[in-house]
Amino acid sequence: MLWLIIKFIIGLIALLIGANYLVEGATAIARRLKISDMVIGMTIVAIGTSTPEMVVSFIGAVKGNSDIAMGNVIGSNICNILLVLGAAITIRPIMLNKSNLKYDIPFILFSSVIILFLSKDT
């Protein structure tokens, strides 16, 4: 058990150091190319949040567990949408307009139903 904790701490330290080098390197390259700080930040966040899902999906696909990849994608999207939307709503309420009610909400519901039917075993 002690060895597991030591490996976890070493992995966490390596992750923090690697993430720091990634952010500094990406920022330096982007600034040389005159890319805005906002784009740099969004790109780093996008890569950082998508990499774990990509790795898990890749390992699942290689091992023949496509259900893992599908569940990972759907679960990640649900979590990201609900966490980001929930955090945004706690800071500032979102006002719904006719476009949201007429197009956006039905589209989200329709795409969820399509994913449900596509993911069912036959």
CSV table of C-alpha atoms in Angstrom, one decimal:
chain,number,residue,atom,x,y,z
A,1,MET,CA,0.0,0.0,0.0
A,2,LEU,CA,2.8,2.4,0.8
A,3,TRP,CA,4.4,1.7,-2.6
A,4,LEU,CA,1.1,2.6,-4.3
A,5,ILE,CA,1.0,5.9,-2.4
A,6,ILE,CA,4.6,6.7,-3.3
A,7,LYS,CA,3.9,5.9,-7.0
A,8,PHE,CA,0.9,8.1,-6.9
A,9,ILE,CA,2.8,11.0,-5.5
A,10,ILE,CA,5.6,10.6,-8.0
A,11,GLY,CA,3.1,10.5,-10.8
A,12,LEU,CA,1.4,13.6,-9.5
A,13,ILE,CA,4.6,15.5,-9.3
A,14,ALA,CA,5.6,14.4,-12.8
A,15,LEU,CA,2.2,15.4,-14.1
A,16,LEU,CA,2.5,18.9,-12.5
A,17,ILE,CA,6.0,19.4,-13.9
A,18,GLY,CA,5.0,18.2,-17.4
A,19,ALA,CA,1.9,20.3,-17.4
A,20,ASN,CA,4.0,23.4,-16.5
A,21,TYR,CA,6.5,22.7,-19.3
A,22,LEU,CA,3.6,22.2,-21.7
A,23,VAL,CA,1.9,25.4,-20.8
A,24,GLU,CA,5.1,27.5,-20.9
A,25,GLY,CA,6.2,25.9,-24.2
A,26,ALA,CA,2.8,26.3,-25.9
A,27,THR,CA,2.6,29.9,-24.7
A,28,ALA,CA,6.1,30.8,-26.0
A,29,ILE,CA,5.4,29.3,-29.4
A,30,ALA,CA,2.0,31.0,-29.7
A,31,ARG,CA,3.3,34.3,-28.7
A,32,ARG,CA,6.1,34.1,-31.3
A,33,LEU,CA,3.3,33.4,-33.8
A,34,LYS,CA,1.4,36.4,-32.4
A,35,ILE,CA,-1.6,34.4,-31.3
A,36,SER,CA,-3.8,36.0,-28.7
A,37,ASP,CA,-3.7,34.9,-25.0
A,38,MET,CA,-7.3,33.9,-25.1
A,39,VAL,CA,-6.8,31.5,-28.0
A,40,ILE,CA,-3.7,30.1,-26.3
A,41,GLY,CA,-5.6,29.5,-23.1
A,42,MET,CA,-8.6,27.9,-24.8
A,43,THR,CA,-6.3,25.6,-26.9
A,44,ILE,CA,-4.3,24.5,-23.9
A,45,VAL,CA,-7.5,23.8,-21.8
A,46,ALA,CA,-9.0,21.9,-24.8
A,47,ILE,CA,-6.0,19.7,-25.1
A,48,GLY,CA,-5.6,19.2,-21.4
A,49,THR,CA,-9.2,18.2,-20.9
A,50,SER,CA,-9.5,16.0,-24.0
A,51,THR,CA,-6.2,14.1,-23.6
A,52,PRO,CA,-7.4,11.8,-20.8
A,53,GLU,CA,-10.6,10.8,-22.7
A,54,MET,CA,-8.5,10.2,-25.9
A,55,VAL,CA,-6.1,7.9,-24.0
A,56,VAL,CA,-8.9,5.9,-22.3
A,57,SER,CA,-10.8,5.6,-25.6
A,58,PHE,CA,-7.7,4.5,-27.4
A,59,ILE,CA,-6.8,1.9,-24.8
A,60,GLY,CA,-10.4,0.6,-24.8
A,61,ALA,CA,-10.5,0.4,-28.6
A,62,VAL,CA,-7.2,-1.5,-28.7
A,63,LYS,CA,-8.4,-4.0,-26.2
A,64,GLY,CA,-11.7,-4.4,-28.1
A,65,ASN,CA,-13.9,-2.6,-25.6
A,66,SER,CA,-15.6,-0.1,-27.8
A,67,ASP,CA,-18.3,0.4,-25.1
A,68,ILE,CA,-15.6,2.1,-23.0
A,69,ALA,CA,-14.8,4.6,-25.7
A,70,MET,CA,-18.5,5.4,-26.4
A,71,GLY,CA,-19.3,5.7,-22.7
A,72,ASN,CA,-16.3,7.9,-22.2
A,73,VAL,CA,-17.2,10.3,-24.9
A,74,ILE,CA,-20.9,10.6,-23.8
A,75,GLY,CA,-20.0,10.8,-20.1
A,76,SER,CA,-17.4,13.4,-20.7
A,77,ASN,CA,-19.7,15.6,-22.8
A,78,ILE,CA,-22.5,15.3,-20.3
A,79,CYS,CA,-20.1,16.2,-17.4
A,80,ASN,CA,-18.5,19.1,-19.3
A,81,ILE,CA,-21.8,20.6,-20.4
A,82,LEU,CA,-23.4,20.3,-17.0
A,83,LEU,CA,-20.4,21.5,-15.0
A,84,VAL,CA,-19.7,24.5,-17.4
A,85,LEU,CA,-23.3,25.4,-17.7
A,86,GLY,CA,-23.9,25.0,-14.0
A,87,ALA,CA,-20.9,27.2,-13.1
A,88,ALA,CA,-21.9,29.8,-15.6
A,89,ILE,CA,-25.5,29.9,-14.3
A,90,THR,CA,-24.3,30.3,-10.7
A,91,ILE,CA,-22.3,33.4,-11.7
A,92,ARG,CA,-24.9,34.9,-14.0
A,93,PRO,CA,-28.3,33.5,-14.9
A,94,ILE,CA,-28.8,32.5,-18.6
A,95,MET,CA,-31.9,34.0,-20.2
A,96,LEU,CA,-33.7,31.8,-22.7
A,97,ASN,CA,-34.9,33.3,-25.9
A,98,LYS,CA,-37.1,31.9,-28.7
A,99,SER,CA,-34.1,30.6,-30.6
A,100,ASN,CA,-33.1,28.5,-27.6
A,101,LEU,CA,-36.5,27.1,-27.2
A,102,LYS,CA,-37.2,26.5,-30.9
A,103,TYR,CA,-33.8,25.2,-32.1
A,104,ASP,CA,-31.2,24.5,-29.5
A,105,ILE,CA,-33.1,22.5,-26.9
A,106,PRO,CA,-34.9,20.3,-29.5
A,107,PHE,CA,-31.6,19.7,-31.3
A,108,ILE,CA,-29.9,18.6,-28.0
A,109,LEU,CA,-32.7,16.3,-27.2
A,110,PHE,CA,-32.8,14.9,-30.8
A,111,SER,CA,-29.1,14.2,-30.8
A,112,SER,CA,-29.3,12.5,-27.4
A,113,VAL,CA,-32.0,10.2,-28.7
A,114,ILE,CA,-30.0,9.4,-31.9
A,115,ILE,CA,-27.0,8.5,-29.7
A,116,LEU,CA,-29.2,6.3,-27.6
A,117,PHE,CA,-30.4,4.4,-30.6
A,118,LEU,CA,-27.0,4.1,-32.2
A,119,SER,CA,-25.4,2.8,-29.0
A,120,LYS,CA,-28.0,0.0,-28.5
A,121,ASP,CA,-26.9,-3.6,-29.2
A,122,THR,CA,-29.0,-5.3,-31.9
